Amino acid sequence: MARSTQVTPLGPATPTLPSFSLNFEKSWVHVLVGYASFLLGICIVLLLSMDTVVNNWSINDFVGDGYAFLTPIATVQSAEELNNQYNFASNWGLNELSKVGYWMVNSSVNAFVTKSNSIFVVSVGWFPMASGSQDQCKIFQTSYPLDLSQTPNPRLALASNLVTYYRGNALTHYFSNDRTVNVATAPISSSGLDDLGYTPGRIGVDMRLTTKIPLVNTSSPQEIDVTFYKFYPKSICTGCSTVTELGFGHCNLTFIYNDTTKRVKITNSNNILGTTYKFGLLIPQSLFSSASHYVKVIAIIFAVGGFLASRRTAMWLEVDRNKTDSILAKILRMILPKYFPYPSHALRFDMFCYNSDIFSIFPTSNEYL
Ligand SMILES: *[C@@H]1O[C@H](CO)[C@@H](O)[C@H](O)[C@H]1NC(C)=O
Ligand SMILES: *[C@@H]1O[C@H](CO)[C@@H](O)[C@H](O)[C@H]1NC(C)=O
Ligand SMILES: *[C@@H]1O[C@H](CO)[C@@H](O)[C@H](O)[C@H]1NC(C)=O
Ligand SMILES: *[C@@H]1O[C@H](CO)[C@@H](O)[C@H](O)[C@H]1NC(C)=O
Ligand SMILES: *[C@@H]1O[C@H](CO)[C@@H](O)[C@H](O)[C@H]1NC(C)=O
């Protein structure tokens, strides 16, 4: 019987192959750098775990902090019932809204109060009002119908319909001067904007609802710290699903009440520095946002699998000339290669987490903000 040629297994087990382990003396610098990168690694893993939990809408919705914003509309089923509970500003009432603007408010109010499964209620955070903060109060400066003999502690409200117009994009800004030439100036109609090349983009209704205001019957100005809720549905096309900005904050309002005309006028309004502004969102829970969660899970499984596989880079076939390989053994070797203790240290776990952060950013749908 002719002997078959000798098959030599490849790998570090063969004593004639050179050894690649570098046994240089570890200086204290190496030790220090090792500790520093270990600490940095722990920070990265902590930050990423926090990010995964805090920025997850399902978890945020489940925890339910965002439901505090339900307070001003808790006892209504639809927007029109708000007219019975609030004194809306004369020109900025619900009835003055466009049809689509009204629908945006009505459908968002209804989805929120019925705790619809089609939305996520998300609490974004609390922010202190500083001198550079965005103004939340100037919008209140208008006139409201009010009879203090009928409504001693009124709740005031307003709803302002807005359309944002756009012109050009990043490319046209770069290659032309459309940001500086022929720019629209304040009193202008929609046809005037059309002529200048603007197109309507985002539409929204900024609705504000105050809590009870302790006004008294006097003709002198009254300065009161009023708390208000903001309910601001926005959409990037007419009739599309809306994302609603929710807010809660304080305004320093100056009222002048006139008992003859039965009106109250807000003549001055400012943010109150040092107060807390709370911010939340109602986000549509669409097929896409659900799908993004599944895609994320699959991506994470692939990433973890890839990472684990990378720990077993030293693979080779141990040849047993007395046996033939079964198909089962071959498949088993493909998905679960035999472990030899020569792991790769090319990628540590924290490095792996840091580099896989793209998985947590990429599939989310932030297109509305
Ligand atoms: C507002 O929404 C409620 C509930 O969906 C609906 O019954 C009502 O007809 C809507 N009102 C208007 C004016 O569309
Ligand atoms: C408010 O005050 C005016 C005069 O100060 C008085 O005539 C009027 O009756 C008062 N109204 C109410 C609701 O108290
Ligand atoms: C209330 O309004 C009427 C009508 O505009 C005006 O004549 C009157 O002076 C106002 N009263 C006060 C106290 O401002
Ligand atoms: C409210 O505004 C008035 C002036 O309109 C100012 O004198 C007062 O200090 C303000 N109060 C607070 C708490 O900011
Ligand atoms: C193969 O079989 C022969 C004879 O049965 C035996 O001497 C030898 O040790 C076996 N080799 C291996 C690698 O199992």
Coordinates of C-alpha atoms and ligand atoms in Angstrom, one line a residue:
M1 CA 0.0 0.0 0.0
A2 CA 1.5 3.3 -1.1
R3 CA 1.7 5.8 1.7
S4 CA 0.1 9.2 1.0
T5 CA 2.2 12.3 1.2
Q6 CA 2.6 13.7 4.7
V7 CA 0.1 16.5 5.4
T8 CA 1.6 19.0 7.8
P9 CA -0.8 21.0 9.9
L10 CA -0.2 24.8 9.6
G11 CA 0.0 26.7 12.8
P12 CA 2.1 27.6 15.7
A13 CA 2.1 24.0 17.0
T14 CA 4.9 23.2 14.6
P15 CA 8.1 23.8 16.6
T16 CA 10.1 24.8 13.5
L17 CA 8.0 27.9 12.8
P18 CA 9.4 31.1 14.3
S19 CA 7.6 32.4 17.4
F20 CA 6.0 35.8 17.0
S21 CA 5.6 36.7 20.7
L22 CA 7.6 39.7 21.6
N23 CA 8.8 39.5 25.1
F24 CA 10.1 43.0 25.5
E25 CA 10.5 44.5 28.9
K26 CA 7.3 46.4 30.0
S27 CA 8.3 49.9 31.1
W28 CA 6.2 52.0 33.5
V29 CA 5.0 54.1 30.6
H30 CA 3.4 51.1 29.0
V31 CA 1.8 50.2 32.2
L32 CA 0.4 53.7 32.6
V33 CA -0.9 53.8 29.0
G34 CA -2.5 50.4 29.6
Y35 CA -4.3 51.7 32.7
A36 CA -5.4 54.9 31.0
S37 CA -6.8 53.2 28.0
F38 CA -8.6 50.7 30.3
L39 CA -10.2 53.6 32.2
L40 CA -11.1 55.4 28.9
G41 CA -12.6 52.1 27.8
I42 CA -14.8 51.8 30.9
C43 CA -16.0 55.4 30.3
I44 CA -16.9 54.6 26.6
V45 CA -18.8 51.5 27.6
L46 CA -20.7 53.4 30.3
L47 CA -21.6 56.3 28.0
L48 CA -22.8 54.0 25.3
S49 CA -24.9 51.9 27.6
M50 CA -26.5 55.1 29.0
D51 CA -27.1 56.4 25.4
T52 CA -28.7 53.1 24.5
V53 CA -31.2 53.3 27.4
V54 CA -31.9 57.1 27.5
N55 CA -32.3 57.6 23.8
N56 CA -34.6 54.7 23.3
W57 CA -38.1 56.0 22.6
S58 CA -39.8 52.8 23.6
I59 CA -38.2 52.8 27.0
N60 CA -38.8 56.5 27.4
D61 CA -42.4 56.1 26.5
F62 CA -42.8 53.1 28.9
V63 CA -41.2 55.0 31.8
G64 CA -43.9 57.7 31.0
D65 CA -42.3 61.0 32.1
G66 CA -43.7 62.6 29.0
Y67 CA -47.3 62.1 30.2
A68 CA -46.9 65.1 32.5
F69 CA -47.5 67.2 29.3
L70 CA -51.0 65.7 29.2
T71 CA -52.2 68.0 32.0
P72 CA -53.7 70.9 30.0
I73 CA -55.7 68.7 27.7
A74 CA -56.5 65.9 30.1
T75 CA -60.3 66.5 30.3
V76 CA -61.0 67.0 26.6
Q77 CA -61.5 64.4 23.8
S78 CA -60.9 66.8 20.9
A79 CA -59.6 70.3 20.3
E80 CA -63.0 72.1 20.1
E81 CA -63.6 71.3 23.8
L82 CA -60.6 73.5 24.6
N83 CA -62.7 76.5 23.7
N84 CA -64.9 75.8 26.8
Q85 CA -61.9 75.8 29.2
Y86 CA -59.6 78.5 27.8
N87 CA -60.0 82.1 26.7
F88 CA -58.3 82.1 23.3
A89 CA -56.8 85.3 22.0
S90 CA -59.0 87.3 19.7
N91 CA -57.2 86.8 16.5
W92 CA -55.4 83.6 17.4
G93 CA -58.2 81.2 18.3
L94 CA -58.7 77.6 17.1
N95 CA -61.4 78.8 14.7
E96 CA -58.9 81.2 13.0
L97 CA -56.6 78.2 12.1
S98 CA -56.4 76.8 8.6
K99 CA -58.3 73.6 8.1
V100 CA -55.1 71.6 8.0
G101 CA -53.7 73.5 11.0
Y102 CA -56.9 72.6 13.0
W103 CA -56.7 69.0 11.9
M104 CA -53.1 68.8 13.1
V105 CA -54.0 70.1 16.6
N106 CA -57.2 68.0 16.8
S107 CA -55.6 64.7 15.7
S108 CA -52.6 65.2 18.0
V109 CA -54.8 66.1 21.0
N110 CA -56.9 63.1 20.3
A111 CA -54.0 60.7 19.9
F112 CA -52.4 62.0 23.2
V113 CA -55.6 61.9 25.4
T114 CA -56.6 58.4 24.1
K115 CA -53.0 57.2 24.6
S116 CA -53.0 56.0 21.1
N117 CA -50.6 53.2 20.1
S118 CA -49.6 55.2 17.0
I119 CA -47.4 57.6 19.0
F120 CA -44.5 57.6 21.4
V121 CA -44.6 60.1 24.3
V122 CA -41.0 61.1 25.0
S123 CA -39.6 63.3 27.7
V124 CA -36.5 65.0 26.2
G125 CA -35.2 66.9 29.2
W126 CA -35.3 69.9 31.6
F127 CA -33.4 73.0 30.8
P128 CA -32.7 76.1 33.0
M129 CA -33.8 79.4 31.4
A130 CA -30.6 81.5 30.8
S131 CA -30.2 84.9 29.2
G132 CA -29.3 83.2 25.9
S133 CA -32.2 80.8 25.9
Q134 CA -34.8 80.7 23.1
D135 CA -37.7 83.2 23.7
Q136 CA -40.8 81.3 24.7
C137 CA -43.0 84.3 25.9
K138 CA -43.2 87.1 23.3
I139 CA -46.0 85.2 21.5
F140 CA -48.4 85.9 24.4
Q141 CA -48.4 89.7 23.7
T142 CA -52.0 90.2 22.3
S143 CA -55.5 90.8 23.5
Y144 CA -57.9 88.3 25.0
P145 CA -61.6 88.5 25.6
L146 CA -62.3 88.1 29.3
D147 CA -65.0 88.9 31.8
L148 CA -63.6 88.6 35.3
S149 CA -67.2 88.5 36.8
Q150 CA -67.8 85.3 34.8
T151 CA -64.3 83.8 34.9
P152 CA -62.5 84.9 38.1
N153 CA -59.3 82.8 37.5
P154 CA -59.0 82.6 33.8
R155 CA -56.8 80.3 31.7
L156 CA -55.7 82.0 28.6
A157 CA -54.6 80.4 25.3
L158 CA -53.6 81.1 21.7
A159 CA -53.0 79.1 18.6
S160 CA -50.7 80.5 15.9
N161 CA -50.6 78.9 12.4
L162 CA -47.1 79.0 10.8
V163 CA -45.6 78.0 7.5
T164 CA -41.9 78.0 7.0
Y165 CA -40.7 78.8 3.5
Y166 CA -37.4 77.6 2.1
R167 CA -35.3 78.6 -0.9
G168 CA -32.4 76.6 -2.3
N169 CA -30.3 74.0 -0.6
A170 CA -26.7 73.5 0.5
L171 CA -25.5 73.1 -3.1
T172 CA -27.3 76.1 -4.5
H173 CA -26.1 78.2 -1.5
Y174 CA -22.6 77.2 -2.4
F175 CA -22.8 77.9 -6.1
S176 CA -25.1 80.9 -6.1
N177 CA -25.8 83.9 -3.9
D178 CA -29.4 83.0 -3.1
R179 CA -28.8 83.6 0.6
T180 CA -28.1 87.3 0.1
V181 CA -29.8 88.5 -3.1
N182 CA -33.5 89.1 -3.4
V183 CA -34.3 88.0 0.2
A184 CA -37.9 88.3 1.3
T185 CA -38.7 91.1 3.8
A186 CA -41.3 91.0 6.5
P187 CA -44.8 92.0 5.2
I188 CA -45.1 89.7 2.3
S189 CA -47.8 87.4 0.9
S190 CA -47.4 83.8 -0.1
S191 CA -47.6 84.8 -3.8
G192 CA -44.8 87.3 -3.2
L193 CA -42.7 84.5 -1.7
D194 CA -43.5 82.3 -4.7
D195 CA -42.3 85.0 -7.0
L196 CA -39.0 85.2 -5.2
G197 CA -38.5 81.5 -5.6
Y198 CA -39.4 80.3 -2.1
T199 CA -41.4 77.1 -1.5
P200 CA -43.5 76.3 1.5
G201 CA -41.8 73.7 3.7
R202 CA -42.7 72.9 7.3
I203 CA -46.2 73.8 8.6
G204 CA -47.1 73.9 12.3
V205 CA -49.5 75.3 14.9
D206 CA -47.9 76.8 18.0
M207 CA -50.6 76.4 20.7
R208 CA -50.0 77.8 24.2
L209 CA -52.3 77.0 27.2
T210 CA -51.7 78.7 30.5
T211 CA -52.7 77.5 33.9
K212 CA -55.1 79.5 36.1
I213 CA -54.1 83.2 36.4
P214 CA -55.0 85.1 39.6
L215 CA -56.1 88.4 37.9
V216 CA -57.9 91.1 39.8
N217 CA -60.3 93.8 38.6
T218 CA -58.1 96.8 38.4
S219 CA -57.1 99.1 35.6
S220 CA -53.5 99.2 36.7
P221 CA -50.9 96.8 35.2
Q222 CA -50.5 93.4 36.9
E223 CA -47.2 91.5 36.7
I224 CA -47.7 87.8 37.2
D225 CA -45.4 84.7 36.9
V226 CA -47.6 82.5 34.7
T227 CA -46.9 78.8 33.9
F228 CA -47.9 77.7 30.4
Y229 CA -47.9 74.5 28.3
K230 CA -46.7 74.5 24.7
F231 CA -48.4 72.1 22.2
Y232 CA -46.8 72.5 18.8
P233 CA -47.6 70.0 16.1
K234 CA -45.3 70.2 13.1
S235 CA -45.2 68.5 9.8
I236 CA -43.0 68.7 6.7
C237 CA -45.9 68.2 4.2
T238 CA -49.6 69.0 4.2
G239 CA -51.6 66.2 5.9
C240 CA -48.5 64.1 6.7
S241 CA -48.1 62.6 10.2
T242 CA -47.1 65.2 12.7
V243 CA -44.4 65.4 15.3
T244 CA -45.6 67.5 18.3
E245 CA -43.2 69.5 20.4
L246 CA -44.4 69.7 24.0
G247 CA -43.2 72.2 26.6
F248 CA -43.8 73.6 30.0
G249 CA -42.3 76.8 31.3
H250 CA -42.7 80.2 33.0
C251 CA -43.4 83.7 31.6
N252 CA -43.3 87.1 33.3
L253 CA -46.5 88.6 31.9
T254 CA -47.8 92.1 32.4
F255 CA -51.7 92.3 32.1
I256 CA -53.9 95.3 31.7
Y257 CA -57.6 94.5 32.3
N258 CA -60.4 96.7 31.0
D259 CA -63.8 95.9 32.6
T260 CA -65.6 98.2 30.1
T261 CA -64.5 96.3 27.0
K262 CA -64.2 93.0 28.9
R263 CA -60.8 92.4 27.5
V264 CA -57.3 91.7 29.0
K265 CA -54.2 92.8 27.1
I266 CA -50.7 91.4 27.7
T267 CA -48.4 94.3 27.1
N268 CA -45.1 92.8 28.2
S269 CA -43.8 89.2 28.3
N270 CA -40.4 87.7 29.0
N271 CA -38.7 84.5 29.9
I272 CA -38.0 84.2 33.7
L273 CA -34.3 83.5 34.1
G274 CA -33.5 80.6 36.4
T275 CA -36.8 78.8 35.9
T276 CA -36.9 75.3 34.4
Y277 CA -38.2 74.7 30.9
K278 CA -39.4 71.1 30.3
F279 CA -39.3 69.7 26.8
G280 CA -41.0 66.6 25.3
L281 CA -42.2 65.2 22.0
L282 CA -45.0 63.2 20.5
I283 CA -43.4 61.0 17.8
P284 CA -45.4 58.9 15.3
Q285 CA -44.8 55.2 15.9
S286 CA -44.8 54.1 12.3
L287 CA -44.0 50.8 10.5
F288 CA -40.6 52.3 9.7
S289 CA -39.8 53.3 13.3
S290 CA -40.7 49.8 14.4
A291 CA -38.7 48.3 11.6
S292 CA -35.7 50.4 12.6
H293 CA -35.7 48.7 16.0
Y294 CA -35.6 45.2 14.4
V295 CA -32.8 46.3 12.0
K296 CA -30.9 47.6 15.0
V297 CA -31.3 44.3 16.8
I298 CA -30.1 42.4 13.7
A299 CA -27.2 44.7 13.3
I300 CA -26.2 44.3 16.9
I301 CA -26.3 40.5 16.6
F302 CA -24.1 40.7 13.6
A303 CA -21.7 43.1 15.3
V304 CA -21.5 40.9 18.5
G305 CA -21.1 37.8 16.4
G306 CA -18.3 39.4 14.4
F307 CA -16.6 40.6 17.5
L308 CA -16.7 37.1 19.1
A309 CA -15.5 35.5 15.8
S310 CA -12.6 38.0 15.9
R311 CA -11.5 36.6 19.2
R312 CA -10.8 33.2 17.5
T313 CA -8.6 34.2 14.6
A314 CA -6.1 31.4 15.0
M315 CA -7.9 28.7 13.1
W316 CA -6.5 25.7 11.3
L317 CA -7.5 22.3 10.4
E318 CA -6.2 19.5 12.6
V319 CA -5.8 16.7 10.1
D320 CA -6.7 13.2 11.2
R321 CA -5.6 11.0 8.3
N322 CA -7.4 8.0 9.7
K323 CA -10.9 9.7 9.3
T324 CA -12.8 11.4 6.5
D325 CA -14.6 14.7 7.4
S326 CA -18.4 14.4 7.5
I327 CA -20.5 17.3 6.1
L328 CA -21.8 18.0 9.6
A329 CA -18.3 18.3 11.0
K330 CA -17.5 20.8 8.2
I331 CA -20.5 23.0 8.9
L332 CA -19.8 22.8 12.6
R333 CA -16.3 23.9 11.9
M334 CA -17.5 26.8 9.8
I335 CA -19.9 28.3 12.4
L336 CA -18.1 27.3 15.5
P337 CA -14.4 26.9 14.7
K338 CA -12.3 24.9 17.2
Y339 CA -10.8 27.2 19.8
F340 CA -7.1 27.6 20.0
P341 CA -5.9 30.0 22.7
Y342 CA -4.4 32.6 20.3
P343 CA -7.0 35.3 20.5
S344 CA -6.7 38.5 18.5
H345 CA -6.3 41.7 20.6
A346 CA -6.7 44.0 17.6
L347 CA -10.1 45.2 18.9
R348 CA -11.0 45.6 22.6
F349 CA -14.6 45.5 23.7
D350 CA -14.8 49.3 24.3
M351 CA -13.2 50.0 20.9
F352 CA -15.8 47.7 19.4
C353 CA -18.6 49.5 21.1
Y354 CA -17.3 52.9 20.1
N355 CA -17.0 51.9 16.5
S356 CA -20.4 50.2 16.4
D357 CA -22.1 53.5 17.6
I358 CA -23.1 54.0 14.0
F359 CA -25.7 51.3 14.6
S360 CA -27.5 53.4 17.2
I361 CA -27.5 56.6 15.1
F362 CA -28.1 55.3 11.6
P363 CA -31.5 53.5 11.8
T364 CA -33.4 56.1 13.8
S365 CA -35.8 58.4 12.1
N366 CA -35.0 61.9 13.2
E367 CA -36.2 63.4 10.0
Y368 CA -38.8 65.7 11.6
L369 CA -36.6 67.7 14.0
Ligands
LIG1 C1 -61.6 66.1 16.3 O1 -61.2 64.8 16.6 C2 -62.3 64.1 17.1 C3 -61.8 62.7 17.5 O2 -61.0 62.1 16.5 C4 -63.4 63.9 16.1 O3 -64.5 63.2 16.6 C5 -63.9 65.3 15.7 O4 -64.8 65.2 14.7 C6 -62.7 66.2 15.2 N1 -63.1 67.5 15.0 C7 -63.0 68.1 13.8 C8 -63.6 69.5 13.8 O5 -62.5 67.6 12.9
LIG2 C1 -64.5 96.2 38.3 O1 -64.2 97.5 38.8 C2 -65.1 98.5 38.3 C3 -64.6 99.8 38.8 O2 -63.4 99.8 39.5 C4 -66.5 98.2 38.7 O3 -67.3 99.2 38.1 C5 -66.9 96.8 38.2 O4 -68.2 96.5 38.6 C6 -65.9 95.8 38.7 N1 -66.2 94.5 38.0 C7 -66.2 93.4 38.7 C8 -66.5 92.1 37.9 O5 -66.0 93.3 39.9
LIG3 C1 -61.3 100.6 28.5 O1 -61.6 100.7 27.1 C2 -62.4 101.8 26.7 C3 -62.8 101.7 25.3 O2 -61.6 101.4 24.5 C4 -61.6 103.1 27.1 O3 -62.5 104.2 26.7 C5 -61.3 103.1 28.5 O4 -60.5 104.2 28.8 C6 -60.5 101.9 28.9 N1 -60.3 101.8 30.4 C7 -59.2 101.7 30.9 C8 -59.1 101.7 32.4 O5 -58.1 101.7 30.3
LIG4 C1 -41.1 91.0 35.3 O1 -41.1 92.0 34.4 C2 -41.0 93.3 35.0 C3 -41.0 94.3 33.9 O2 -41.9 94.1 32.9 C4 -39.8 93.4 35.9 O3 -39.8 94.7 36.6 C5 -39.8 92.3 36.9 O4 -38.6 92.3 37.6 C6 -39.9 91.0 36.2 N1 -40.0 89.9 37.2 C7 -39.3 88.8 37.1 C8 -39.6 87.8 38.1 O5 -38.5 88.6 36.2
LIG5 C1 -4.2 6.1 12.6 O1 -4.4 4.7 12.7 C2 -3.2 4.0 13.0 C3 -3.5 2.5 12.9 O2 -4.8 2.2 13.3 C4 -2.6 4.4 14.3 O3 -1.5 3.7 14.6 C5 -2.4 5.9 14.3 O4 -2.0 6.3 15.6 C6 -3.7 6.6 13.9 N1 -3.4 8.0 13.8 C7 -4.1 9.0 14.3 C8 -3.7 10.4 14.1 O5 -5.1 8.8 15.1

